[in-house]
Structure formats: structure tokens, C-alpha cells
PDB file of C-alpha atoms in Angstrom:
ATOM      1  CA  MET M  12       0.525  -0.115 -18.521  1.00 58.00           C
ATOM      2  CA  ARG M  13       1.773   3.305 -17.526  1.00 63.00           C
ATOM      3  CA  PRO M  14       4.779   4.920 -19.247  1.00 66.00           C
ATOM      4  CA  GLY M  15       7.972   3.407 -17.872  1.00 75.00           C
ATOM      5  CA  GLU M  16       6.482   0.022 -16.923  1.00 85.00           C
ATOM      6  CA  ILE M  17       7.931  -3.138 -18.436  1.00 90.00           C
ATOM      7  CA  VAL M  18       6.688  -6.694 -18.861  1.00 92.00           C
ATOM      8  CA  VAL M  19       8.715  -9.316 -16.996  1.00 95.00           C
ATOM      9  CA  THR M  20       8.554 -12.873 -18.287  1.00 96.00           C
ATOM     10  CA  VAL M  21       9.146 -16.344 -16.883  1.00 97.00           C
ATOM     11  CA  GLU M  22      11.987 -16.713 -19.373  1.00 97.00           C
ATOM     12  CA  GLN M  23      13.752 -13.649 -17.946  1.00 97.00           C
ATOM     13  CA  VAL M  24      13.394 -14.964 -14.401  1.00 97.00           C
ATOM     14  CA  ARG M  25      14.744 -18.351 -15.455  1.00 97.00           C
ATOM     15  CA  ALA M  26      17.784 -16.717 -17.044  1.00 97.00           C
ATOM     16  CA  LEU M  27      18.437 -14.610 -13.947  1.00 98.00           C
ATOM     17  CA  LEU M  28      18.227 -17.649 -11.686  1.00 97.00           C
ATOM     18  CA  ASP M  29      20.481 -19.719 -13.950  1.00 97.00           C
ATOM     19  CA  GLU M  30      23.110 -16.989 -13.883  1.00 97.00           C
ATOM     20  CA  GLN M  31      22.907 -15.738 -10.301  1.00 98.00           C
ATOM     21  CA  PHE M  32      21.254 -18.425  -8.157  1.00 98.00           C
ATOM     22  CA  PRO M  33      21.898 -21.800  -9.784  1.00 97.00           C
ATOM     23  CA  GLU M  34      20.805 -23.560  -6.597  1.00 97.00           C
ATOM     24  CA  TRP M  35      17.246 -22.498  -7.478  1.00 97.00           C
ATOM     25  CA  SER M  36      17.467 -22.864 -11.257  1.00 93.00           C
ATOM     26  CA  ASP M  37      15.579 -26.169 -11.314  1.00 95.00           C
ATOM     27  CA  LEU M  38      12.553 -24.844  -9.420  1.00 97.00           C
ATOM     28  CA  PRO M  39       9.311 -24.427 -11.366  1.00 98.00           C
ATOM     29  CA  ILE M  40       8.447 -20.768 -12.008  1.00 98.00           C
ATOM     30  CA  VAL M  41       4.829 -19.608 -11.994  1.00 97.00           C
ATOM     31  CA  ALA M  42       3.907 -15.987 -12.762  1.00 96.00           C
ATOM     32  CA  GLN M  43       1.458 -14.513 -10.242  1.00 92.00           C
ATOM     33  CA  PRO M  44      -1.483 -12.195 -11.055  1.00 87.00           C
ATOM     34  CA  LEU M  45      -0.557  -8.514 -11.271  1.00 78.00           C
ATOM     35  CA  ASN M  46      -2.255  -6.913  -8.249  1.00 69.00           C
ATOM     36  CA  GLY M  47      -0.242  -3.700  -8.302  1.00 64.00           C
ATOM     37  CA  THR M  48       1.925  -1.513 -10.492  1.00 67.00           C
ATOM     38  CA  ASP M  49       5.309  -1.846  -8.818  1.00 87.00           C
ATOM     39  CA  ASN M  50       6.486  -5.469  -8.946  1.00 92.00           C
ATOM     40  CA  ALA M  51       6.083  -8.631 -10.972  1.00 94.00           C
ATOM     41  CA  LEU M  52       5.870 -11.721  -8.729  1.00 95.00           C
ATOM     42  CA  PHE M  53       6.890 -15.257  -9.618  1.00 97.00           C
ATOM     43  CA  ARG M  54       6.458 -18.268  -7.375  1.00 97.00           C
ATOM     44  CA  LEU M  55       9.604 -20.406  -7.279  1.00 98.00           C
ATOM     45  CA  GLY M  56       8.730 -23.957  -6.276  1.00 97.00           C
ATOM     46  CA  ASP M  57       6.668 -24.207  -3.106  1.00 96.00           C
ATOM     47  CA  CYS M  58       8.584 -21.930  -0.765  1.00 96.00           C
ATOM     48  CA  LEU M  59      10.038 -18.898  -2.591  1.00 98.00           C
ATOM     49  CA  THR M  60       8.918 -15.817  -4.511  1.00 97.00           C
ATOM     50  CA  ALA M  61      10.925 -13.673  -6.922  1.00 97.00           C
ATOM     51  CA  ARG M  62       9.973  -9.968  -6.819  1.00 96.00           C
ATOM     52  CA  LEU M  63      11.117  -7.909  -9.800  1.00 97.00           C
ATOM     53  CA  PRO M  64      10.411  -4.167 -10.126  1.00 96.00           C
ATOM     54  CA  ARG M  65       8.329  -3.333 -13.202  1.00 94.00           C
ATOM     55  CA  ALA M  66       9.316   0.334 -13.345  1.00 92.00           C
ATOM     56  CA  GLU M  67      12.188   2.531 -12.253  1.00 93.00           C
ATOM     57  CA  TRP M  68      10.064   4.212  -9.579  1.00 90.00           C
ATOM     58  CA  ALA M  69       9.833   0.863  -7.746  1.00 92.00           C
ATOM     59  CA  VAL M  70      13.554   0.039  -7.769  1.00 95.00           C
ATOM     60  CA  GLY M  71      14.246   1.833  -4.491  1.00 93.00           C
ATOM     61  CA  GLN M  72      12.050  -0.678  -2.674  1.00 94.00           C
ATOM     62  CA  VAL M  73      14.707  -3.362  -3.196  1.00 96.00           C
ATOM     63  CA  ALA M  74      17.192  -1.467  -1.027  1.00 95.00           C
ATOM     64  CA  THR M  75      14.528  -0.412   1.493  1.00 95.00           C
ATOM     65  CA  ASP M  76      13.180  -3.944   1.924  1.00 96.00           C
ATOM     66  CA  THR M  77      16.674  -5.391   2.236  1.00 97.00           C
ATOM     67  CA  ALA M  78      17.767  -2.818   4.795  1.00 97.00           C
ATOM     68  CA  TRP M  79      14.678  -2.593   6.993  1.00 98.00           C
ATOM     69  CA  LEU M  80      12.362  -5.605   6.780  1.00 98.00           C
ATOM     70  CA  PRO M  81      14.842  -7.954   8.528  1.00 98.00           C
ATOM     71  CA  ARG M  82      14.943  -5.459  11.403  1.00 98.00           C
ATOM     72  CA  LEU M  83      11.192  -4.853  11.572  1.00 98.00           C
ATOM     73  CA  ALA M  84       9.937  -8.409  11.071  1.00 98.00           C
ATOM     74  CA  PRO M  85      10.815  -9.747  14.563  1.00 98.00           C
ATOM     75  CA  HIS M  86       8.562  -7.073  16.111  1.00 98.00           C
ATOM     76  CA  LEU M  87       5.509  -7.753  13.942  1.00 98.00           C
ATOM     77  CA  PRO M  88       2.630 -10.153  14.669  1.00 98.00           C
ATOM     78  CA  ALA M  89       2.230 -11.362  11.054  1.00 98.00           C
ATOM     79  CA  PRO M  90       4.794 -12.518   8.461  1.00 97.00           C
ATOM     80  CA  VAL M  91       6.260 -10.009   6.006  1.00 97.00           C
ATOM     81  CA  PRO M  92       8.359 -10.629   2.841  1.00 96.00           C
ATOM     82  CA  VAL M  93      11.881 -10.407   4.246  1.00 97.00           C
ATOM     83  CA  PRO M  94      14.432 -10.696   1.395  1.00 97.00           C
ATOM     84  CA  ILE M  95      16.652 -13.774   1.596  1.00 97.00           C
ATOM     85  CA  ALA M  96      18.608 -12.933  -1.569  1.00 98.00           C
ATOM     86  CA  THR M  97      19.151  -9.875  -3.760  1.00 97.00           C
ATOM     87  CA  GLY M  98      19.721 -10.253  -7.464  1.00 98.00           C
ATOM     88  CA  ARG M  99      21.558  -8.042  -9.940  1.00 97.00           C
ATOM     89  CA  PRO M 100      20.491  -6.711 -13.332  1.00 97.00           C
ATOM     90  CA  GLY M 101      21.118  -9.344 -15.948  1.00 95.00           C
ATOM     91  CA  GLY M 102      20.404 -10.124 -19.566  1.00 91.00           C
ATOM     92  CA  ASP M 103      17.683  -7.757 -20.721  1.00 93.00           C
ATOM     93  CA  TYR M 104      16.351  -7.166 -17.195  1.00 97.00           C
ATOM     94  CA  PRO M 105      17.658  -3.750 -16.025  1.00 96.00           C
ATOM     95  CA  TRP M 106      17.255  -3.549 -12.218  1.00 97.00           C
ATOM     96  CA  PRO M 107      18.068  -5.275  -8.906  1.00 98.00           C
ATOM     97  CA  TRP M 108      15.452  -7.698  -7.590  1.00 98.00           C
ATOM     98  CA  THR M 109      14.812  -9.920  -4.574  1.00 98.00           C
ATOM     99  CA  VAL M 110      13.853 -13.417  -3.538  1.00 98.00           C
ATOM    100  CA  VAL M 111      11.599 -13.780  -0.470  1.00 97.00           C
ATOM    101  CA  ARG M 112       9.802 -16.615   1.287  1.00 96.00           C
ATOM    102  CA  TRP M 113       6.403 -17.521  -0.158  1.00 96.00           C
ATOM    103  CA  LEU M 114       3.659 -16.370   2.209  1.00 96.00           C
ATOM    104  CA  ASP M 115       0.494 -18.451   2.248  1.00 94.00           C
ATOM    105  CA  GLY M 116      -2.895 -16.783   2.129  1.00 95.00           C
ATOM    106  CA  ARG M 117      -5.344 -15.010  -0.143  1.00 95.00           C
ATOM    107  CA  ASN M 118      -6.285 -11.382  -0.545  1.00 95.00           C
ATOM    108  CA  PRO M 119      -9.430 -10.330   1.366  1.00 96.00           C
ATOM    109  CA  GLN M 120     -12.342  -9.074  -0.683  1.00 91.00           C
ATOM    110  CA  ALA M 121     -14.523  -6.058   0.030  1.00 87.00           C
ATOM    111  CA  GLY M 122     -18.089  -6.859   1.007  1.00 83.00           C
ATOM    112  CA  GLN M 123     -17.231  -9.719   3.357  1.00 89.00           C
ATOM    113  CA  ASN M 124     -17.262  -9.880   7.161  1.00 93.00           C
ATOM    114  CA  HIS M 125     -13.872  -8.478   8.112  1.00 97.00           C
ATOM    115  CA  ILE M 126     -14.326  -7.624  11.782  1.00 97.00           C
ATOM    116  CA  ASP M 127     -11.681 -10.136  12.905  1.00 98.00           C
ATOM    117  CA  LEU M 128      -9.326  -8.964  10.166  1.00 98.00           C
ATOM    118  CA  ALA M 129      -9.867  -5.357  11.254  1.00 98.00           C
ATOM    119  CA  VAL M 130      -8.787  -6.207  14.805  1.00 98.00           C
ATOM    120  CA  ASP M 131      -5.791  -8.223  13.557  1.00 98.00           C
ATOM    121  CA  LEU M 132      -4.686  -5.450  11.204  1.00 98.00           C
ATOM    122  CA  ALA M 133      -5.007  -2.825  13.926  1.00 98.00           C
ATOM    123  CA  GLY M 134      -2.685  -4.965  16.046  1.00 98.00           C
ATOM    124  CA  PHE M 135      -0.188  -5.067  13.192  1.00 98.00           C
ATOM    125  CA  VAL M 136      -0.330  -1.270  12.818  1.00 98.00           C
ATOM    126  CA  ARG M 137       0.058  -0.730  16.547  1.00 98.00           C
ATOM    127  CA  SER M 138       3.067  -3.046  16.569  1.00 98.00           C
ATOM    128  CA  MET M 139       4.715  -1.091  13.737  1.00 98.00           C
ATOM    129  CA  ILE M 140       4.079   2.207  15.465  1.00 97.00           C
ATOM    130  CA  ALA M 141       5.752   0.905  18.622  1.00 98.00           C
ATOM    131  CA  ILE M 142       9.029  -0.099  16.907  1.00 98.00           C
ATOM    132  CA  GLU M 143      12.034   2.068  17.687  1.00 97.00           C
ATOM    133  CA  PRO M 144      12.799   4.603  14.910  1.00 96.00           C
ATOM    134  CA  MET M 145      16.301   3.168  14.235  1.00 97.00           C
ATOM    135  CA  GLY M 146      16.995   6.114  11.949  1.00 95.00           C
ATOM    136  CA  GLY M 147      14.500   4.856   9.357  1.00 96.00           C
ATOM    137  CA  PRO M 148      13.548   6.921   6.287  1.00 96.00           C
ATOM    138  CA  LEU M 149      11.216   9.861   6.828  1.00 97.00           C
ATOM    139  CA  LYS M 150       8.219  10.650   4.656  1.00 97.00           C
ATOM    140  CA  GLU M 151       8.690  13.818   2.614  1.00 95.00           C
ATOM    141  CA  GLY M 152       6.839  16.050   0.184  1.00 96.00           C
ATOM    142  CA  ILE M 153       3.411  14.646  -0.662  1.00 95.00           C
ATOM    143  CA  GLN M 154       4.301  11.038   0.210  1.00 95.00           C
ATOM    144  CA  ARG M 155       1.766   9.114   2.292  1.00 95.00           C
ATOM    145  CA  GLY M 156       2.686   9.806   5.896  1.00 96.00           C
ATOM    146  CA  ALA M 157       4.036  13.333   5.406  1.00 97.00           C
ATOM    147  CA  PRO M 158       2.098  16.172   7.074  1.00 97.00           C
ATOM    148  CA  LEU M 159      -1.361  16.371   5.506  1.00 97.00           C
ATOM    149  CA  ALA M 160      -1.015  20.099   4.776  1.00 97.00           C
ATOM    150  CA  GLN M 161       1.651  19.240   2.212  1.00 97.00           C
ATOM    151  CA  ARG M 162      -1.116  17.623   0.119  1.00 97.00           C
ATOM    152  CA  ASP M 163      -3.176  20.826   0.000  1.00 98.00           C
ATOM    153  CA  GLU M 164      -1.935  22.189  -3.316  1.00 98.00           C
ATOM    154  CA  VAL M 165      -2.277  18.943  -5.259  1.00 98.00           C
ATOM    155  CA  THR M 166      -5.666  18.216  -3.701  1.00 98.00           C
ATOM    156  CA  ARG M 167      -7.140  21.602  -4.577  1.00 98.00           C
ATOM    157  CA  TRP M 168      -5.661  21.305  -8.065  1.00 98.00           C
ATOM    158  CA  SER M 169      -7.430  17.955  -8.422  1.00 98.00           C
ATOM    159  CA  ILE M 170     -10.764  19.369  -7.267  1.00 98.00           C
ATOM    160  CA  GLY M 171     -10.422  22.202  -9.780  1.00 98.00           C
ATOM    161  CA  VAL M 172      -9.502  19.916 -12.671  1.00 98.00           C
ATOM    162  CA  LEU M 173     -12.394  17.547 -11.971  1.00 98.00           C
ATOM    163  CA  GLY M 174     -14.885  20.427 -11.901  1.00 97.00           C
ATOM    164  CA  ASP M 175     -18.515  19.359 -12.048  1.00 96.00           C
ATOM    165  CA  ARG M 176     -17.586  15.708 -12.549  1.00 97.00           C
ATOM    166  CA  ILE M 177     -17.591  15.508  -8.737  1.00 98.00           C
ATOM    167  CA  ASP M 178     -19.479  17.325  -5.988  1.00 97.00           C
ATOM    168  CA  GLY M 179     -16.705  19.887  -5.682  1.00 97.00           C
ATOM    169  CA  ARG M 180     -18.358  21.946  -2.936  1.00 97.00           C
ATOM    170  CA  ALA M 181     -18.857  18.949  -0.639  1.00 98.00           C
ATOM    171  CA  VAL M 182     -15.371  17.592  -1.337  1.00 98.00           C
ATOM    172  CA  ALA M 183     -13.737  20.962  -0.692  1.00 98.00           C
ATOM    173  CA  ALA M 184     -15.653  21.320   2.584  1.00 98.00           C
ATOM    174  CA  ALA M 185     -14.465  17.895   3.726  1.00 98.00           C
ATOM    175  CA  TRP M 186     -10.886  18.736   2.788  1.00 98.00           C
ATOM    176  CA  ASP M 187     -11.071  22.048   4.682  1.00 98.00           C
ATOM    177  CA  GLU M 188     -12.361  20.142   7.711  1.00 98.00           C
ATOM    178  CA  ALA M 189      -9.421  17.751   7.607  1.00 98.00           C
ATOM    179  CA  LEU M 190      -6.850  20.519   7.309  1.00 98.00           C
ATOM    180  CA  ALA M 191      -8.322  22.246  10.359  1.00 98.00           C
ATOM    181  CA  VAL M 192      -7.457  19.412  12.781  1.00 98.00           C
ATOM    182  CA  ASP M 193      -4.153  19.122  14.582  1.00 97.00           C
ATOM    183  CA  GLU M 194      -1.222  17.440  12.875  1.00 96.00           C
ATOM    184  CA  TRP M 195       0.458  14.385  14.394  1.00 96.00           C
ATOM    185  CA  PRO M 196       2.132  15.664  17.585  1.00 94.00           C
ATOM    186  CA  GLY M 197       4.552  12.814  18.146  1.00 93.00           C
ATOM    187  CA  LEU M 198       7.748  11.606  16.534  1.00 96.00           C
ATOM    188  CA  PRO M 199       7.404  10.032  13.078  1.00 98.00           C
ATOM    189  CA  VAL M 200       6.472   6.348  13.466  1.00 98.00           C
ATOM    190  CA  TRP M 201       6.962   3.310  11.241  1.00 98.00           C
ATOM    191  CA  LEU M 202       4.316   2.946   8.528  1.00 98.00           C
ATOM    192  CA  HIS M 203       3.437   0.390   5.893  1.00 97.00           C
ATOM    193  CA  GLY M 204       1.742   3.200   3.996  1.00 95.00           C
ATOM    194  CA  ASP M 205      -0.295   1.156   1.512  1.00 94.00           C
ATOM    195  CA  LEU M 206      -2.637  -1.193   3.375  1.00 96.00           C
ATOM    196  CA  LEU M 207      -4.855  -2.093   0.431  1.00 92.00           C
ATOM    197  CA  GLU M 208      -6.522  -5.492   0.163  1.00 94.00           C
ATOM    198  CA  GLY M 209      -3.970  -6.557  -2.448  1.00 91.00           C
ATOM    199  CA  ASN M 210      -1.215  -6.115   0.133  1.00 94.00           C
ATOM    200  CA  LEU M 211      -2.959  -8.153   2.842  1.00 97.00           C
ATOM    201  CA  LEU M 212      -3.151 -11.931   3.158  1.00 97.00           C
ATOM    202  CA  VAL M 213      -5.744 -13.847   5.147  1.00 97.00           C
ATOM    203  CA  ASP M 214      -6.131 -17.512   6.053  1.00 97.00           C
ATOM    204  CA  ASP M 215      -9.197 -19.722   5.651  1.00 95.00           C
ATOM    205  CA  ARG M 216     -10.761 -18.164   8.757  1.00 95.00           C
ATOM    206  CA  GLY M 217     -10.314 -14.646   7.412  1.00 96.00           C
ATOM    207  CA  ARG M 218      -7.584 -13.816   9.934  1.00 97.00           C
ATOM    208  CA  LEU M 219      -4.485 -11.834   8.955  1.00 98.00           C
ATOM    209  CA  SER M 220      -1.749 -14.216   7.769  1.00 98.00           C
ATOM    210  CA  GLY M 221       0.677 -11.798   6.126  1.00 97.00           C
ATOM    211  CA  VAL M 222       1.340  -8.242   4.991  1.00 97.00           C
ATOM    212  CA  ILE M 223       3.233  -7.676   1.738  1.00 95.00           C
ATOM    213  CA  ASP M 224       4.485  -4.937  -0.599  1.00 93.00           C
ATOM    214  CA  PHE M 225       6.272  -2.430   1.609  1.00 95.00           C
ATOM    215  CA  GLY M 226       6.812   0.084  -1.177  1.00 90.00           C
ATOM    216  CA  GLY M 227       5.403   2.799   1.100  1.00 92.00           C
ATOM    217  CA  LEU M 228       7.628   1.897   4.049  1.00 96.00           C
ATOM    218  CA  GLY M 229       8.940   4.790   6.105  1.00 97.00           C
ATOM    219  CA  ARG M 230       8.276   6.933   9.168  1.00 98.00           C
ATOM    220  CA  GLY M 231       5.605   9.584   9.456  1.00 98.00           C
ATOM    221  CA  ASP M 232       2.019  10.297  10.518  1.00 98.00           C
ATOM    222  CA  PRO M 233       0.174   7.037  11.332  1.00 98.00           C
ATOM    223  CA  ALA M 234      -3.100   8.475   9.999  1.00 98.00           C
ATOM    224  CA  VAL M 235      -2.322   6.915   6.587  1.00 98.00           C
ATOM    225  CA  GLU M 236      -2.848   3.470   8.120  1.00 98.00           C
ATOM    226  CA  VAL M 237      -6.576   4.270   8.447  1.00 97.00           C
ATOM    227  CA  ARG M 238      -6.834   3.701   4.672  1.00 95.00           C
ATOM    228  CA  PRO M 239      -8.411   0.188   4.715  1.00 96.00           C
ATOM    229  CA  ALA M 240     -11.315   1.598   6.727  1.00 96.00           C
ATOM    230  CA  TRP M 241     -12.426   3.415   3.560  1.00 95.00           C
ATOM    231  CA  GLY M 242     -11.882   0.731   0.957  1.00 91.00           C
ATOM    232  CA  LEU M 243     -11.904  -2.781   2.346  1.00 95.00           C
ATOM    233  CA  PHE M 244     -13.989  -2.536   5.522  1.00 96.00           C
ATOM    234  CA  ASP M 245     -17.717  -1.989   5.862  1.00 95.00           C
ATOM    235  CA  ALA M 246     -19.193   0.190   8.624  1.00 95.00           C
ATOM    236  CA  ARG M 247     -19.014  -2.532  11.301  1.00 96.00           C
ATOM    237  CA  ALA M 248     -15.443  -3.532  10.508  1.00 97.00           C
ATOM    238  CA  ARG M 249     -14.475   0.132  10.248  1.00 97.00           C
ATOM    239  CA  ALA M 250     -15.810   0.715  13.771  1.00 97.00           C
ATOM    240  CA  ALA M 251     -13.888  -2.314  15.058  1.00 98.00           C
ATOM    241  CA  TYR M 252     -10.724  -1.071  13.331  1.00 98.00           C
ATOM    242  CA  ARG M 253     -11.093   2.395  14.804  1.00 98.00           C
ATOM    243  CA  GLU M 254     -11.604   1.054  18.315  1.00 98.00           C
ATOM    244  CA  ALA M 255      -8.677  -1.370  18.077  1.00 98.00           C
ATOM    245  CA  LEU M 256      -6.336   1.285  16.659  1.00 98.00           C
ATOM    246  CA  GLY M 257      -7.149   3.691  19.479  1.00 97.00           C
ATOM    247  CA  PHE M 258      -6.322   6.754  17.366  1.00 97.00           C
ATOM    248  CA  ASP M 259      -7.558  10.146  18.547  1.00 97.00           C
ATOM    249  CA  GLU M 260     -10.175  12.099  16.598  1.00 97.00           C
ATOM    250  CA  ALA M 261      -7.677  14.276  14.745  1.00 98.00           C
ATOM    251  CA  THR M 262      -5.700  11.265  13.542  1.00 98.00           C
ATOM    252  CA  TRP M 263      -8.890   9.547  12.401  1.00 98.00           C
ATOM    253  CA  VAL M 264      -9.909  12.672  10.446  1.00 98.00           C
ATOM    254  CA  ARG M 265      -6.507  12.892   8.764  1.00 98.00           C
ATOM    255  CA  GLY M 266      -6.928   9.180   8.101  1.00 98.00           C
ATOM    256  CA  TRP M 267      -9.969   9.612   5.858  1.00 98.00           C
ATOM    257  CA  ALA M 268      -8.416  12.688   4.253  1.00 98.00           C
ATOM    258  CA  TRP M 269      -5.524  10.650   2.853  1.00 97.00           C
ATOM    259  CA  PRO M 270      -7.580   8.295   0.662  1.00 97.00           C
ATOM    260  CA  LEU M 271      -9.787  11.245  -0.298  1.00 98.00           C
ATOM    261  CA  SER M 272      -6.784  13.217  -1.523  1.00 98.00           C
ATOM    262  CA  GLY M 273      -5.219  10.221  -3.216  1.00 97.00           C
ATOM    263  CA  SER M 274      -8.400   9.294  -5.074  1.00 98.00           C
ATOM    264  CA  LEU M 275      -8.944  12.881  -6.227  1.00 98.00           C
ATOM    265  CA  TYR M 276      -5.436  13.187  -7.592  1.00 98.00           C
ATOM    266  CA  TRP M 277      -5.506   9.758  -9.270  1.00 96.00           C
ATOM    267  CA  LEU M 278      -8.816  10.567 -10.949  1.00 98.00           C
ATOM    268  CA  ALA M 279      -7.771  14.042 -12.103  1.00 98.00           C
ATOM    269  CA  ASP M 280      -4.366  12.953 -13.348  1.00 96.00           C
ATOM    270  CA  LEU M 281      -5.495   9.823 -15.212  1.00 94.00           C
ATOM    271  CA  TRP M 282      -9.025  10.747 -16.307  1.00 96.00           C
ATOM    272  CA  ASP M 283      -8.245  10.408 -20.011  1.00 94.00           C
ATOM    273  CA  SER M 284      -6.331   7.122 -19.687  1.00 91.00           C
ATOM    274  CA  ILE M 285      -8.567   5.037 -17.393  1.00 94.00           C
ATOM    275  CA  SER M 286     -11.809   3.250 -18.187  1.00 95.00           C
ATOM    276  CA  ALA M 287     -15.258   4.704 -17.647  1.00 97.00           C
ATOM    277  CA  GLN M 288     -15.800   1.995 -15.017  1.00 97.00           C
ATOM    278  CA  ASP M 289     -12.673   3.060 -13.110  1.00 96.00           C
ATOM    279  CA  ARG M 290     -13.835   6.672 -13.213  1.00 97.00           C
ATOM    280  CA  ALA M 291     -17.276   5.762 -11.905  1.00 98.00           C
ATOM    281  CA  ASP M 292     -15.856   3.531  -9.173  1.00 97.00           C
ATOM    282  CA  THR M 293     -13.457   6.247  -8.003  1.00 98.00           C
ATOM    283  CA  ILE M 294     -16.175   8.910  -7.943  1.00 98.00           C
ATOM    284  CA  ARG M 295     -18.336   6.568  -5.846  1.00 97.00           C
ATOM    285  CA  HIS M 296     -15.372   6.027  -3.504  1.00 97.00           C
ATOM    286  CA  ILE M 297     -14.887   9.779  -3.111  1.00 98.00           C
ATOM    287  CA  ASP M 298     -18.604  10.274  -2.444  1.00 98.00           C
ATOM    288  CA  TYR M 299     -18.558   7.437   0.094  1.00 97.00           C
ATOM    289  CA  ILE M 300     -15.717   8.954   2.109  1.00 98.00           C
ATOM    290  CA  VAL M 301     -17.281  12.419   2.078  1.00 98.00           C
ATOM    291  CA  SER M 302     -20.759  11.143   3.022  1.00 97.00           C
ATOM    292  CA  ASN M 303     -19.630   8.723   5.760  1.00 96.00           C
ATOM    293  CA  ARG M 304     -16.655  10.532   7.269  1.00 96.00           C
ATOM    294  CA  HIS M 305     -18.566  11.385  10.455  1.00 93.00           C
ATOM    295  CA  GLY M 306     -19.939   7.880  10.879  1.00 78.00           C
TER     296      GLY M 306
END
């Protein structure tokens, strides 16, 4: 656990339901595996899910999801976790929380044939991009979806901190290449911002059945939605994803630069607190992006 994260228990969820939503208080509660750092998930009966922030940095997602997902969902080709109820702090739980519909599916796994998923996910991204802005929140600072140049300082800091633990010369050359391309020329578009395998659901055929965890929701440069091409997809699925997205070369280049920058910063910032396996895996991921970025 990182500083600021809390453990949420079944007993806390039961108490919150008893107090705030007695109509659901008799439902069985089953804690779900922790696939991310932002929310604890609990299945309520067969049809509902309670989502409770695990840290203060994730609390803002409650308001964002409640305000925007009901407006975005009708335009999207796959289900998303639209809140149907918003809870208050209660007992020893300190923050607002939500109840959403349970979405069936499983997370896809790297190393499998994901060509169909790549095409489905590209359709989801294209649908989000096409939604009217509606005054939605803009990406700022170094958030995913802000102009790539705003990541330059933190990325070069990361390269310097990591030193000879990575191939700094090759990484810096790739980063320079990405900064040299044009920035997104259009208006900021709607983004999920965190299309990792843990935030995707697939059915028994491997087709996209849901997209969850909109903690990165906002409007900005769509290049960040290229991210699954460099983590989940192999070369064939990556090619299918690129073709189905239809992004221009500059957007594709910025697309691989985002996971490169994010991995560098994560590794540099947490080197002393993560496992040797996590370090090795992240270095391999960085090397993979740098070596295959032109493929």
C-alpha cells in the first residue's frame, strides 16, 4: 500500500448500506480482487457493485463519474459503470462512494490473441472522441491527455535518476523523437485515459463487453488511448488497433511516448519501494517500447 491508502472491509460496506441504502442491506457482499490503487470493489448480490475510494486522490472520481458517465454512456458501444446511487461518508469510512450496475466479463490477459478486442476497443475510443465536448473537464499539467511537452521535465528527471539502470541514451533519443512531432491540432476530445487490461472486460469470445474505472476521464489529446498497444496487445493486435483507430503518424508517436514517460517516472519515483520483479518488468517494458516504436 502507498501512503494515504486505506483498507476497506466488507463490514464497513455492510454498515454503510444498512445506514444509507437499507433496500440493499440484505444483499450478499463479496470483496473483489484489487486490480488497481484507486477503488475497492464489492459485489452486491448479482446485479450491483459498490465502489469505494481507497485514497483521497481517488475521491474526485465519485463526482466526475456521477456528473459525466450518465451523459457519455448512451454514445458508447460498450457498457460503462454509470452510478445509480451515491453514498456519503459514514462510520469510520471517510469519503463519498458509489453503487453501479455489475458488468459481466473478465479482464483480458497479455499474450493472447486480441485482434478482435483491438478492433472493438478502437471503436470505443473513436466513439468517445466523437462525443460533443459538453464543457467536460480539461486535462492539465502532466495529466494523461495534456500536451506531451508538459511531461518533458518529469521525463528527463526520471531518465537522470535511473542512470545506467536503463539504456538512457536510447530512451532519451526516443523521447526527443516524440517531442519533435506535432501536437494534437484539434479541440480536446473525450478520453478514458487509462485503458489498461484491468479496466477492460471481455466476454467468452474475447470481445469487448465493458470498460470500467474512469479515473482518468477528461478531454485532451487522444494519443493517450494508444496505451494498450504497448502493454496488452502483441504486434498483430497492435497493427489492427492502429488501423482501426485511424490516428495520424504524429498521434501514434505521441501515443507510445505516453506509456514510455509514465513507466520511466513510476520506476524512478518508486525504485526503492517496489519489488525487484516489478523493476525488471518495467525496464523490459521500457526497452520494448523503445525497440519497437517504429514497428
